[in-house]
Amino acid sequence: MPYFDNNATTPLLEAAEEAYMLASRDHWQNPSSPYRSAARARNLFDDDREWLAGLMGCPVEAIVFNSGATEGNNAVFNYLAGKHSSRARVVVSTIEHPSVLEPARAAFPDRVDYIPVLPSGISDLSVLAKLLKNPDIVLVSLMAANNESGVLQPWRKCLKMCRQKGVPFHTDASQWLGKMPSDGLGECDYVTACAHKFGGPKGVGFDIINQRETSFRSQLGGLHERGHRAGTENFPGIRSMVAALKYLYENLDRTLAEQEVRRNIFEKTLCQQIPGMRIIGSSDERLWNTVYLVMPGFANTRWVSLLDKRGFTVSTGSACASGTEGPSHVLAAMGIESQEAHRILRISGHWDTSSAAWNGLNAAFVEVWEELNRPKSSARETMVISV
Ligand code: PLP
């Protein structure tokens, strides 16, 4: 069944599944235990950490494995709130994932400043330049790529601006890692990522924590992760996450070249077939897998269910926002009117989504559009005749 909701979560890549099964079968011991079988698990674990640090371009000691991006984002804000005085403020973009926005507001009540986005979906760093004049700012957080629109955010430029002012910088790279080159991420003071967005298992991720932050503690109760996060490490999960990244970064150039072309053909063809349909965020650089659409008519939930009946899974927005009343905060930040927000669809492909799958989705969209526009009376007539 062609799955087009990979920004919500991904199926396990084969390499990741294999690594998980092997580690669970052969290296299930606690890597901290004092015998040889556990030491073998520890050695493999150390190799994985080293490989990941190499990919990210950060010291090995900066990596703190955890359960995923929600934990990672919470940990950064909670740590900084404990470290700084009650005057300290943080800056976040208005389109961050709730796992950044909510801990920022909870840990720094009434002391959060915002970077707005332009209608294209890209953060407006001219506002950041003004905010950075305040000496009370202790962190700026800007996601690397947005989970709803797929728009790439200017996190490298943001990092540079923060460096010039001596302000620490955090990026939530959950949607970037595995899809885009990793260069430069290791230079950020804090980075958050999770495996299930790039073909790894759920419930595994990591933070990069700047080396100067020796007192960083996200969980107490043991000396795991050099005391930064207590709790027995999920070694099979970590091994599987690293295996997914190895596979993806070996094939990244090919993926980027092939998948972006497939996505662009899909968009171009669909725009010709469904008049009045609009693509959001396409005026700036986007993730190669994401299509964010405003349909010309009918509620997005009807589109989702009729496409689903034809075997194609797409989303109404982020997994967190869908199912809630009202438009998502990302759409609101981009200035999308609420009557349009209910006609939004998010389509997100995979590293190996075939041309046939994109073409099939295209045909299904056209079929659904025709079905939705079919006069109701003819449907009733058909029913009467068939009875
Ligand atoms: N940050 C972003 C940008 C995301 O898209 C998500 C997942 O939806 C998260 C954080 C939360 O990740 P996790 O499910 O690993 O807690």
XYZ file of C-alpha atoms and ligand atoms in Angstrom:
403
model
C 0.000 0.000 0.000
C 1.715 3.252 -1.095
C 2.429 5.201 2.069
C 2.762 8.982 1.766
C 2.942 10.091 5.385
C 6.644 9.669 6.056
C 6.956 13.003 7.879
C 4.728 11.480 10.587
C 6.750 8.295 10.850
C 8.534 5.835 8.561
C 8.574 2.072 8.193
C 11.808 0.398 9.312
C 14.456 0.252 6.606
C 15.647 -3.289 5.927
C 19.156 -2.514 7.197
C 17.675 -1.063 10.402
C 15.437 -4.074 10.984
C 18.323 -6.477 10.479
C 20.570 -4.528 12.862
C 17.795 -4.456 15.477
C 17.171 -8.191 15.275
C 20.873 -9.059 15.412
C 21.574 -6.795 18.374
C 18.492 -8.111 20.221
C 19.504 -11.719 19.579
C 23.278 -11.577 20.039
C 23.930 -8.480 22.175
C 20.982 -8.140 24.513
C 23.202 -7.843 27.585
C 23.386 -4.621 29.545
C 26.366 -2.775 27.995
C 27.384 -1.601 31.504
C 27.687 -5.140 32.953
C 31.176 -6.389 33.951
C 31.583 -9.554 31.814
C 32.833 -10.298 28.325
C 29.492 -10.705 26.539
C 28.394 -7.295 27.833
C 31.766 -5.827 26.874
C 31.181 -6.979 23.283
C 27.878 -5.088 23.272
C 29.674 -2.073 24.808
C 32.350 -2.150 22.084
C 29.742 -2.163 19.314
C 27.853 0.572 21.134
C 31.039 2.689 21.305
C 31.622 2.098 17.574
C 28.108 3.337 16.815
C 28.576 6.461 18.907
C 31.868 7.164 17.155
C 30.345 6.672 13.706
C 27.431 8.984 14.552
C 29.768 11.666 15.924
C 31.701 11.446 12.647
C 28.522 11.900 10.611
C 27.387 14.848 12.712
C 30.848 16.422 12.951
C 30.841 16.688 16.738
C 32.955 15.194 19.547
C 31.982 11.662 20.555
C 31.237 12.898 24.083
C 28.654 15.395 22.808
C 26.185 12.651 21.862
C 23.520 11.743 24.421
C 21.251 8.896 23.326
C 17.638 9.169 24.419
C 14.088 8.107 23.518
C 13.505 10.616 20.710
C 12.947 14.216 19.820
C 10.216 15.075 22.318
C 12.467 13.994 25.160
C 15.468 15.689 23.547
C 13.703 19.032 23.101
C 12.241 18.994 26.626
C 15.657 18.187 28.074
C 17.349 21.192 26.455
C 14.821 23.770 27.711
C 14.507 22.252 31.174
C 18.276 22.150 31.580
C 18.725 25.784 30.533
C 15.893 26.977 32.780
C 17.608 25.320 35.763
C 20.962 26.782 34.844
C 19.966 30.427 34.338
C 18.314 33.117 36.457
C 14.602 33.923 36.334
C 15.358 36.855 33.977
C 16.675 34.557 31.241
C 14.726 34.501 27.961
C 14.683 32.147 24.950
C 13.895 32.743 21.276
C 12.021 30.139 19.203
C 10.401 30.259 15.780
C 6.606 30.308 15.587
C 6.592 27.121 13.492
C 8.491 24.859 15.884
C 7.093 21.450 16.754
C 4.989 21.476 19.975
C 7.796 19.543 21.670
C 9.852 22.754 21.420
C 7.103 25.346 21.894
C 5.513 23.808 24.983
C 8.670 23.130 27.023
C 10.008 26.588 26.062
C 6.828 28.233 27.405
C 6.707 26.012 30.504
C 10.379 26.418 31.425
C 10.540 30.156 30.569
C 7.038 31.429 31.425
C 6.367 34.803 29.730
C 10.026 34.860 28.682
C 9.784 33.433 25.166
C 10.371 35.631 22.113
C 9.387 34.540 18.626
C 10.919 34.552 15.162
C 7.967 34.906 12.763
C 7.778 33.281 9.333
C 7.244 34.923 5.988
C 4.220 33.738 3.917
C 6.615 31.389 2.065
C 7.140 29.479 5.332
C 10.731 30.563 5.926
C 11.756 32.194 9.209
C 12.334 35.928 9.107
C 15.811 36.372 10.556
C 15.621 40.171 10.357
C 13.467 39.909 13.502
C 16.074 37.691 15.171
C 18.726 40.357 14.605
C 16.657 42.725 16.775
C 15.868 40.100 19.429
C 19.544 39.215 19.823
C 20.256 42.717 21.139
C 18.666 41.640 24.439
C 21.475 40.389 26.767
C 18.986 38.155 28.650
C 18.642 35.713 25.698
C 20.217 32.367 26.677
C 19.110 30.241 23.702
C 17.819 30.552 20.154
C 15.987 27.523 18.739
C 15.173 27.156 15.052
C 14.166 23.841 13.499
C 16.172 22.656 10.479
C 13.165 21.700 8.327
C 9.486 22.117 9.052
C 7.489 18.914 9.503
C 4.310 20.274 7.863
C 5.437 22.444 4.944
C 8.850 20.799 4.490
C 10.356 24.291 4.106
C 14.065 24.312 4.962
C 14.874 26.856 7.621
C 17.978 29.083 7.591
C 19.508 27.360 10.598
C 23.102 27.783 9.376
C 22.651 31.544 9.069
C 20.907 31.590 12.436
C 23.827 29.721 14.016
C 26.238 32.318 12.588
C 24.170 35.207 13.975
C 24.063 33.540 17.386
C 27.819 32.909 17.331
C 28.475 36.593 16.654
C 26.475 37.469 19.773
C 27.785 34.576 21.887
C 24.280 33.091 22.275
C 23.877 29.258 22.251
C 21.907 27.810 19.335
C 19.631 24.754 19.221
C 18.157 23.084 16.171
C 15.490 20.391 16.071
C 16.823 18.372 13.128
C 14.148 15.642 13.335
C 12.946 16.192 9.771
C 16.339 17.088 8.325
C 18.517 14.189 9.422
C 18.514 11.294 6.973
C 17.059 13.480 4.228
C 19.606 16.249 3.862
C 23.411 16.508 4.200
C 24.445 16.508 7.839
C 27.306 19.031 7.458
C 27.336 21.789 10.017
C 24.876 20.201 12.446
C 27.690 19.232 14.819
C 28.667 22.894 15.150
C 25.358 23.767 16.832
C 25.363 23.919 20.629
C 22.322 21.635 20.852
C 20.789 19.330 18.227
C 17.774 17.053 18.557
C 16.930 14.062 16.335
C 14.866 10.868 16.356
C 15.237 7.611 14.434
C 11.629 6.953 13.408
C 11.642 9.877 10.972
C 14.391 8.264 8.887
C 13.626 4.562 8.779
C 14.922 3.717 12.239
C 12.870 2.374 15.155
C 10.473 4.374 17.313
C 11.480 5.471 20.797
C 15.160 6.133 19.961
C 16.980 9.363 19.270
C 19.784 11.574 20.485
C 20.767 15.060 21.492
C 24.046 16.749 20.751
C 25.008 18.694 23.835
C 27.767 21.258 23.684
C 30.885 20.041 25.437
C 30.965 22.976 27.845
C 27.680 21.810 29.373
C 29.195 19.215 31.679
C 26.345 19.588 34.182
C 23.618 18.669 31.636
C 21.308 16.092 33.262
C 18.085 15.001 31.624
C 17.382 12.049 33.912
C 18.865 11.195 37.299
C 19.534 7.745 38.699
C 22.715 6.424 37.115
C 25.887 7.290 35.289
C 24.760 6.188 31.816
C 25.645 8.552 28.980
C 28.416 9.963 31.189
C 25.795 11.008 33.710
C 23.839 13.137 31.196
C 20.928 10.693 30.977
C 20.446 7.861 33.446
C 18.812 4.604 32.308
C 19.921 1.397 30.603
C 20.703 2.226 27.000
C 18.426 0.875 24.250
C 21.332 -0.734 22.433
C 19.325 -2.620 19.743
C 17.425 0.594 19.002
C 20.596 2.672 18.815
C 22.314 0.094 16.614
C 19.290 0.054 14.330
C 19.165 3.879 14.162
C 22.841 4.028 13.202
C 22.341 1.304 10.575
C 19.528 3.366 9.025
C 21.746 6.446 8.882
C 24.634 4.479 7.359
C 22.344 3.218 4.613
C 20.780 6.630 3.949
C 24.015 8.613 3.841
C 25.651 6.071 1.532
C 22.750 6.624 -0.880
C 21.920 10.268 -0.224
C 23.147 11.748 -3.540
C 21.088 9.274 -5.547
C 18.017 9.805 -3.346
C 18.218 13.582 -3.603
C 18.559 13.494 -7.382
C 15.817 10.919 -8.044
C 13.185 11.711 -5.458
C 13.069 15.458 -5.988
C 12.427 14.940 -9.705
C 9.597 12.456 -8.956
C 7.989 14.800 -6.432
C 8.236 17.758 -8.849
C 6.656 15.816 -11.730
C 3.811 14.799 -9.400
C 3.187 18.410 -8.394
C 3.345 19.770 -11.931
C 0.995 17.115 -13.334
C -1.504 17.446 -10.508
C -1.629 21.243 -10.826
C -2.583 20.781 -14.489
C -5.222 18.167 -13.675
C -6.903 19.826 -10.704
C -7.437 23.503 -11.456
C -7.254 25.849 -8.489
C -5.022 23.559 -6.417
C -2.142 25.411 -4.757
C 1.204 24.215 -3.441
C 2.375 25.865 -0.236
C 6.022 26.633 0.469
C 7.228 25.985 -3.062
C 8.822 29.423 -3.458
C 11.609 28.420 -1.046
C 13.789 25.353 -0.687
C 11.869 22.349 0.645
C 12.529 18.783 1.682
C 12.600 16.633 -1.446
C 9.860 14.345 -0.130
C 7.180 16.826 0.939
C 4.151 18.277 -0.874
C 1.867 20.648 1.032
C -1.348 21.340 -0.872
C -4.444 23.504 -0.585
C -7.167 21.687 -2.462
C -9.647 23.807 -4.418
C -12.666 22.310 -2.658
C -13.925 19.745 -0.111
C -12.652 19.104 3.412
C -9.224 17.499 3.700
C -10.684 14.673 5.814
C -12.836 13.600 2.835
C -9.782 13.594 0.579
C -7.822 11.528 3.108
C -10.541 8.926 3.456
C -11.275 8.616 -0.286
C -7.566 8.324 -1.114
C -7.203 5.787 1.693
C -10.005 3.705 0.144
C -7.931 3.621 -3.038
C -4.891 2.439 -1.081
C -3.006 5.743 -0.677
C -2.222 7.164 2.767
C -1.770 10.927 2.983
C -2.195 13.319 5.894
C -4.115 16.475 6.755
C -1.034 18.001 8.370
C 1.284 17.089 11.185
C 0.432 13.926 13.125
C 0.106 16.068 16.258
C -2.131 18.717 14.674
C -4.378 16.350 12.746
C -7.368 15.230 14.733
C -7.467 18.549 16.573
C -9.966 21.307 15.920
C -8.770 24.308 13.950
C -5.817 24.976 11.700
C -2.294 24.109 12.761
C -0.071 26.796 14.274
C 2.259 26.434 11.259
C -0.494 27.369 8.805
C -1.613 30.221 11.058
C 1.989 31.489 11.230
C 2.163 31.418 7.428
C -1.011 33.494 7.237
C -3.180 30.744 5.717
C -6.854 31.561 6.278
C -8.780 29.037 8.384
C -11.236 28.213 5.571
C -8.228 27.190 3.446
C -6.584 25.365 6.336
C -9.375 22.772 6.292
C -8.492 21.929 2.702
C -4.801 21.256 3.375
C -3.159 17.938 2.564
C 0.383 16.873 3.362
C 2.019 14.219 1.228
C 5.438 12.942 2.245
C 7.330 10.326 0.265
C 10.030 7.895 1.253
C 13.639 7.367 0.163
C 12.542 4.681 -2.276
C 9.100 5.902 -3.361
C 8.884 4.730 -6.979
C 7.706 6.738 -9.988
C 4.856 4.204 -10.228
C 3.713 5.033 -6.699
C 3.771 8.795 -7.427
C 1.868 8.190 -10.702
C -0.638 5.977 -8.880
C -1.217 8.706 -6.300
C -1.697 11.188 -9.099
C -4.358 9.034 -10.757
C -6.095 8.455 -7.406
C -6.264 12.226 -6.804
C -7.928 12.756 -10.182
C -10.423 9.947 -9.487
C -11.297 11.398 -6.083
C -11.657 14.893 -7.574
C -14.109 13.500 -10.142
C -16.007 11.553 -7.502
C -16.316 14.578 -5.234
C -17.557 16.745 -8.092
C -20.073 14.200 -9.382
C -23.592 15.614 -8.968
C -25.270 14.041 -5.935
C -28.473 13.289 -7.863
C -26.641 10.941 -10.237
C -25.290 9.005 -7.241
C -28.890 8.655 -5.942
C -30.123 7.583 -9.376
C -27.409 4.916 -9.561
C -28.497 3.608 -6.162
C -32.156 3.424 -7.196
C -31.289 1.616 -10.426
C -29.016 -0.880 -8.718
C -31.673 -1.637 -6.071
N 10.247 17.560 16.151
C 9.748 17.470 14.911
C 10.119 18.508 13.898
C 8.901 16.421 14.573
O 8.398 16.336 13.336
C 8.571 15.463 15.566
C 7.641 14.342 15.278
O 6.521 14.516 14.884
C 9.116 15.593 16.845
C 9.954 16.658 17.099
C 8.817 14.589 17.947
O 9.542 13.428 17.737
P 9.348 12.087 18.615
O 8.179 11.412 18.035
O 10.617 11.322 18.429
O 9.185 12.475 20.024
